[in-house]
XYZ file of N, CA, C and O in Angstrom:
500
model
N 168.255 140.464 101.036
C 169.014 139.338 101.166
C 168.612 138.338 102.460
O 169.062 137.265 102.521
N 168.063 139.172 103.217
C 167.673 138.408 104.547
C 166.407 137.554 104.297
O 165.489 137.867 103.611
N 166.585 136.293 104.702
C 165.565 135.313 104.527
C 165.313 134.538 105.743
O 166.268 134.236 106.470
N 164.094 134.192 105.884
C 163.588 133.226 106.875
C 162.995 132.025 106.340
O 162.047 132.150 105.643
N 163.702 131.007 106.604
C 163.222 129.766 106.089
C 162.803 128.785 107.201
O 163.642 127.841 107.690
N 161.491 128.957 107.564
C 161.029 128.301 108.725
C 160.668 126.625 108.252
O 160.442 126.441 107.067
N 160.522 125.834 109.214
C 160.325 124.552 109.126
C 159.672 123.812 110.397
O 159.802 124.393 111.442
N 159.121 122.771 110.114
C 158.414 121.987 111.253
C 157.355 121.147 110.797
O 157.100 120.996 109.471
N 156.725 120.444 111.653
C 155.597 119.318 111.151
C 154.558 120.050 110.649
O 153.965 121.140 111.201
N 153.916 119.412 109.766
C 152.571 119.956 109.283
C 151.371 119.223 109.925
O 150.145 119.795 109.757
N 151.476 118.236 110.653
C 150.459 117.530 111.382
C 150.896 117.226 112.734
O 151.982 116.581 112.876
N 150.134 117.679 113.743
C 150.365 117.363 115.108
C 149.162 116.773 115.846
O 148.029 117.102 115.527
N 149.452 115.823 116.701
C 148.307 115.089 117.470
C 147.945 116.008 118.613
O 148.806 116.497 119.254
N 146.648 115.977 118.915
C 146.139 116.780 119.983
C 146.902 116.298 121.461
O 147.276 115.169 121.553
N 147.230 117.326 122.177
C 147.826 117.133 123.414
C 149.533 117.399 123.286
O 150.172 117.393 124.256
N 149.860 117.125 122.015
C 151.432 117.085 121.680
C 151.962 118.553 121.756
O 151.077 119.554 121.818
N 153.235 118.703 121.638
C 153.894 120.066 121.416
C 154.198 120.148 119.954
O 154.843 119.363 119.387
N 153.882 121.409 119.479
C 154.236 121.852 118.158
C 155.551 122.509 118.208
O 155.865 123.535 118.847
N 156.549 122.065 117.426
C 157.919 122.618 117.390
C 158.184 123.253 116.027
O 157.999 122.589 115.028
N 158.523 124.549 115.876
C 158.855 125.171 114.678
C 160.085 125.970 114.851
O 160.457 126.354 115.851
N 160.809 125.919 113.708
C 162.136 126.519 113.670
C 162.315 127.592 112.575
O 161.572 127.322 111.507
N 162.950 128.588 112.895
C 163.165 129.789 111.860
C 164.689 130.205 111.737
O 164.999 131.072 112.457
N 165.350 129.489 110.953
C 166.671 129.891 110.781
C 166.740 131.272 109.941
O 165.901 131.438 109.074
N 167.648 132.248 110.247
C 167.713 133.414 109.574
C 169.089 133.588 108.830
O 170.068 133.212 109.476
N 168.968 133.868 107.605
C 170.245 134.130 106.921
C 170.333 135.540 106.367
O 169.278 136.271 106.286
N 171.470 136.060 106.164
C 171.708 137.469 105.805
C 171.940 138.556 106.888
O 172.490 139.634 106.515
N 171.676 138.149 108.014
C 171.952 139.267 109.174
C 171.827 138.402 110.612
O 171.260 137.303 110.586
N 172.483 138.929 111.426
C 172.487 138.306 112.844
C 171.256 138.528 113.608
O 170.764 139.759 113.681
N 170.529 137.578 114.237
C 169.433 137.738 115.176
C 169.878 138.437 116.327
O 168.908 138.800 117.129
N 170.994 138.772 116.760
C 171.309 139.494 117.733
C 171.676 140.968 117.611
O 172.082 141.642 118.380
N 171.373 141.351 116.288
C 171.594 142.762 116.069
C 170.608 143.738 116.768
O 169.416 143.333 116.751
N 171.198 144.707 117.379
C 170.353 145.736 118.025
C 169.703 146.644 116.952
O 170.390 147.232 116.100
N 168.444 146.990 116.981
C 167.369 146.413 118.044
C 166.499 145.340 117.522
O 165.261 145.437 117.750
N 166.972 144.506 116.671
C 166.088 143.511 115.999
C 165.129 142.727 116.856
O 165.678 142.482 118.135
N 164.016 142.266 116.545
C 163.202 141.252 117.261
C 162.572 140.340 116.252
O 162.407 140.607 115.161
N 162.301 139.172 116.797
C 161.930 138.014 116.082
C 160.759 137.400 116.709
O 160.627 137.027 117.888
N 159.572 137.181 115.803
C 158.255 136.981 116.344
C 157.730 135.685 115.641
O 158.078 135.260 114.598
N 156.766 135.068 116.362
C 155.894 134.181 115.672
C 154.386 134.543 115.679
O 153.914 135.154 116.703
N 153.878 134.520 114.552
C 152.422 134.866 114.238
C 151.746 133.736 113.506
O 152.277 132.965 112.732
N 150.404 133.659 113.851
C 149.645 132.700 113.039
C 148.419 133.141 112.621
O 147.852 134.257 113.037
N 147.782 132.508 111.507
C 146.538 132.920 110.896
C 145.629 131.647 110.950
O 146.102 130.529 110.307
N 144.624 131.781 111.620
C 143.544 130.710 111.615
C 142.255 131.222 111.099
O 142.037 132.439 111.012
N 141.450 130.275 110.528
C 140.184 130.561 109.953
C 139.262 131.457 110.808
O 138.608 132.370 110.422
N 139.214 131.152 112.070
C 138.303 131.808 112.977
C 138.875 133.113 113.600
O 138.059 133.972 113.963
N 140.211 133.259 113.706
C 140.668 134.287 114.521
C 141.445 135.322 113.503
O 141.790 136.490 114.034
N 141.870 135.030 112.447
C 142.651 135.769 111.575
C 144.127 135.818 112.050
O 144.584 134.929 112.759
N 144.842 136.946 111.871
C 146.277 137.014 112.407
C 146.277 137.167 113.997
O 145.576 137.914 114.375
N 147.267 136.412 114.416
C 147.411 136.550 115.927
C 148.842 136.599 116.298
O 149.584 135.513 115.937
N 149.311 137.584 117.118
C 150.624 137.523 117.474
C 150.731 136.608 118.639
O 150.051 136.557 119.607
N 151.841 135.821 118.595
C 152.058 134.792 119.659
C 153.194 135.152 120.662
O 152.818 135.019 121.898
N 154.109 135.784 120.144
C 155.325 136.012 120.961
C 156.469 136.585 120.342
O 156.496 136.397 119.042
N 157.415 137.015 120.893
C 158.633 137.744 120.408
C 159.857 137.428 121.257
O 159.764 137.284 122.509
N 160.886 137.214 120.550
C 162.327 137.153 121.234
C 163.062 138.260 120.740
O 163.296 138.413 119.481
N 163.572 139.230 121.635
C 164.349 140.400 121.175
C 165.803 140.005 120.912
O 166.206 138.945 121.395
N 166.550 140.877 120.607
C 167.954 140.686 120.176
C 168.755 140.351 121.530
O 169.812 139.645 121.383
N 168.299 140.877 122.717
C 169.046 140.478 123.840
C 168.739 139.183 124.355
O 169.392 138.668 125.375
N 167.664 138.432 123.798
C 167.147 137.163 124.291
C 165.973 137.240 125.209
O 165.336 136.168 125.537
N 165.567 138.431 125.547
C 164.315 138.657 126.184
C 163.111 138.193 125.404
O 162.940 138.429 124.280
N 162.170 137.536 126.152
C 160.983 136.988 125.495
C 159.611 137.826 125.861
O 159.583 138.129 127.157
N 158.704 137.778 125.180
C 157.430 138.479 125.432
C 156.349 137.574 124.651
O 156.527 137.083 123.581
N 155.302 137.392 125.405
C 154.185 136.484 124.937
C 152.788 137.077 124.995
O 152.546 137.979 125.812
N 152.005 136.702 123.984
C 150.563 137.004 124.062
C 149.952 136.511 125.325
O 150.261 135.315 125.699
N 149.197 137.296 126.064
C 148.555 136.831 127.382
C 147.697 135.582 127.171
O 147.784 134.643 127.947
N 147.191 135.430 126.073
C 146.247 134.217 125.799
C 147.047 133.047 125.484
O 146.429 131.962 125.634
N 148.169 133.138 125.242
C 149.002 131.956 124.828
C 150.171 131.657 125.738
O 151.054 130.764 125.600
N 150.510 132.656 126.595
C 151.698 132.619 127.431
C 151.835 131.244 128.146
O 152.973 130.791 128.209
N 150.935 130.599 128.521
C 151.121 129.495 129.475
C 151.459 128.245 128.504
O 151.896 127.304 129.137
N 151.242 128.286 127.325
C 151.586 127.215 126.465
C 152.747 127.531 125.401
O 153.075 126.688 124.645
N 153.257 128.653 125.476
C 154.183 129.100 124.456
C 155.572 129.478 125.028
O 155.692 130.011 126.074
N 156.559 128.801 124.331
C 158.034 129.100 124.594
C 158.757 129.399 123.435
O 158.701 128.635 122.420
N 159.404 130.468 123.499
C 160.292 130.992 122.337
C 161.701 131.021 122.799
O 162.016 131.458 123.780
N 162.622 130.445 121.956
C 164.014 130.283 122.311
C 164.866 130.694 121.132
O 164.358 130.834 120.021
N 166.209 130.786 121.383
C 167.073 130.828 120.238
C 168.314 130.205 120.302
O 168.712 129.693 121.428
N 168.976 129.913 119.242
C 170.372 129.338 119.179
C 171.149 130.277 118.295
O 171.060 130.218 117.056
N 171.959 131.025 119.164
C 172.782 132.085 118.267
C 173.672 131.489 117.347
O 174.113 132.104 116.399
N 174.318 130.219 117.801
C 175.321 129.563 117.040
C 174.762 129.221 115.597
O 175.488 129.146 114.600
N 173.397 128.979 115.585
C 172.880 128.506 114.317
C 172.015 129.650 113.720
O 171.486 129.521 112.672
N 172.082 130.887 114.436
C 171.294 132.118 114.025
C 169.707 131.807 113.752
O 169.330 131.967 112.650
N 169.094 131.074 114.609
C 167.704 130.807 114.433
C 167.031 130.922 115.730
O 167.585 130.911 116.785
N 165.733 130.949 115.683
C 164.757 130.928 116.869
C 163.757 130.029 116.630
O 163.318 129.675 115.433
N 163.103 129.440 117.813
C 162.180 128.515 117.773
C 160.939 128.761 118.427
O 160.890 129.564 119.217
N 159.930 128.045 118.062
C 158.598 128.091 118.834
C 158.237 126.724 119.229
O 158.434 125.744 118.618
N 157.815 126.601 120.564
C 157.152 125.406 121.102
C 155.814 125.752 121.638
O 155.784 126.675 122.498
N 154.838 125.189 121.087
C 153.346 125.409 121.516
C 152.917 124.126 121.970
O 152.694 123.163 121.384
N 152.731 124.111 123.360
C 152.489 122.758 124.145
C 150.934 122.594 124.178
O 150.148 123.473 123.885
N 150.516 121.358 124.400
C 149.199 120.943 124.721
C 148.250 121.385 123.605
O 147.156 122.094 123.779
N 148.487 121.162 122.287
C 147.791 121.616 121.253
C 146.460 120.941 121.081
O 146.313 119.743 121.488
N 145.443 121.808 120.579
C 144.171 121.222 120.263
C 143.871 121.527 118.806
O 144.659 122.393 118.160
N 142.720 121.064 118.304
C 142.230 121.518 116.923
C 142.201 122.929 116.699
O 142.361 123.431 115.608
N 141.863 123.724 117.846
C 141.715 125.195 117.808
C 143.097 125.795 117.268
O 143.093 126.969 117.060
N 144.148 125.126 117.584
C 145.504 125.594 117.088
C 145.832 125.277 115.583
O 147.006 125.668 115.055
N 144.896 124.808 114.853
C 145.207 124.666 113.491
C 145.148 125.993 112.831
O 144.342 126.794 113.031
N 146.268 126.166 112.133
C 146.568 127.510 111.578
C 147.753 127.606 110.646
O 148.471 126.534 110.564
N 148.046 128.668 109.949
C 149.232 128.894 109.275
C 150.217 129.571 110.135
O 149.703 130.614 110.608
N 151.310 129.167 110.452
C 152.135 129.749 111.424
C 153.401 130.506 110.600
O 153.947 129.759 109.659
N 153.661 131.656 111.034
C 154.721 132.478 110.339
C 155.777 132.894 111.458
O 155.453 133.255 112.542
N 157.074 132.755 111.083
C 158.050 133.578 111.729
C 158.221 134.928 111.083
O 158.075 135.033 109.724
N 158.642 135.912 111.777
C 158.837 137.309 111.197
C 159.834 138.051 111.932
O 160.137 137.848 113.189
N 160.401 138.939 111.268
C 161.574 139.925 111.773
C 161.220 141.290 111.677
O 160.611 141.674 110.672
N 161.632 142.034 112.777
C 161.393 143.488 112.743
C 162.632 144.111 113.182
O 163.350 143.847 114.110
N 163.138 145.207 112.351
C 164.474 145.794 112.523
C 164.407 147.042 113.339
O 165.514 147.401 113.742
N 163.324 147.547 113.676
C 163.101 148.700 114.387
C 162.255 148.522 115.541
O 161.919 147.480 115.974
N 161.817 149.606 116.193
C 160.987 149.646 117.417
C 159.523 149.841 117.154
O 159.011 150.738 117.384
N 159.145 148.792 116.395
C 157.669 148.744 115.925
C 156.690 148.132 116.976
O 157.086 147.478 118.064
N 155.437 148.133 116.595
C 154.368 147.410 117.466
C 154.245 146.047 116.945
O 154.002 145.878 115.703
N 154.355 144.917 117.679
C 154.394 143.598 117.269
C 153.057 143.114 116.686
O 152.951 142.153 115.971
N 151.885 143.683 116.903
C 150.605 143.544 116.427
C 150.264 144.323 115.222
O 149.037 144.300 114.724
N 151.233 145.244 114.834
C 150.971 145.997 113.637
C 151.674 145.312 112.479
O 153.049 145.491 112.288
N 150.892 144.627 111.729
C 151.626 143.677 110.858
C 152.498 144.322 109.782
O 153.451 143.810 109.325
N 152.124 145.657 109.398
C 153.016 146.197 108.364
C 154.346 146.618 109.105
O 155.086 147.302 108.208
N 154.468 146.538 110.145
C 155.920 146.938 110.876
C 156.971 145.905 110.755
O 158.057 146.253 110.792
N 156.518 144.780 110.200
C 157.593 143.600 110.045
C 158.322 143.811 108.738
O 157.686 144.016 107.755
N 159.499 143.587 108.756
C 160.381 143.651 107.658
C 160.537 142.517 106.891
O 160.882 142.401 105.779
N 160.544 141.333 107.606
C 160.831 139.935 106.995
C 159.743 139.091 107.521
O 159.239 139.144 108.545
N 159.419 138.080 106.782
C 158.430 137.156 107.007
C 158.910 135.711 106.362
O 159.586 135.706 105.334
N 158.686 134.755 107.108
C 158.823 133.393 106.736
C 157.894 132.966 105.610
O 156.837 133.739 105.572
N 157.981 131.862 105.047
C 157.036 131.488 103.982
C 155.670 130.854 104.644
O 154.757 130.768 103.866
N 155.665 130.737 105.826
C 154.349 130.164 106.390
C 154.395 128.481 106.413
O 154.909 128.016 105.511
N 153.946 128.055 107.453
C 153.817 126.602 107.673
C 152.290 126.261 107.941
O 151.884 126.708 109.047
N 151.725 125.360 107.189
C 150.328 125.032 107.515
C 150.468 124.001 108.553
O 151.052 122.775 108.271
N 149.816 124.064 109.862
C 149.951 123.122 110.830
C 148.367 122.686 110.980
O 147.635 123.521 111.386
N 148.156 121.473 110.999
C 146.813 120.799 111.302
C 147.006 120.085 112.546
O 147.865 119.067 112.581
N 146.069 120.321 113.582
C 146.129 119.384 114.731
C 144.859 118.473 114.563
O 143.705 118.983 114.648
N 145.205 117.319 114.567
C 144.091 116.295 114.275
C 144.617 114.793 114.824
O 145.832 114.617 114.771
N 143.774 114.002 115.089
C 143.998 112.717 115.508
C 144.011 111.818 114.192
O 144.532 110.689 114.202
């Protein structure tokens, strides 16, 4: 019954910030030891872990994206969000939000228990 219903723009202009939101239904995002992540798939790189926010609110980011990535949460709405700044065409990808209920490895894709439906994001003028 846990569902992740992500939303956000499908087209973003270069240099702008990409905002994506992932409301979670069926369970609380603050449940110990749940964690909530953003992952993307691009034609050139395949699946790429971007970052995670844990049930405590602590955040963790991929070193390659840390300078441009911000993950936050709104516990009153039971949702978490992604902001990817200064986007370029290289950021064109399908973006997923995902949840993990145990102490798994964030880059081990089969460790995730829940996945959003994915959002195709194109960065173009």
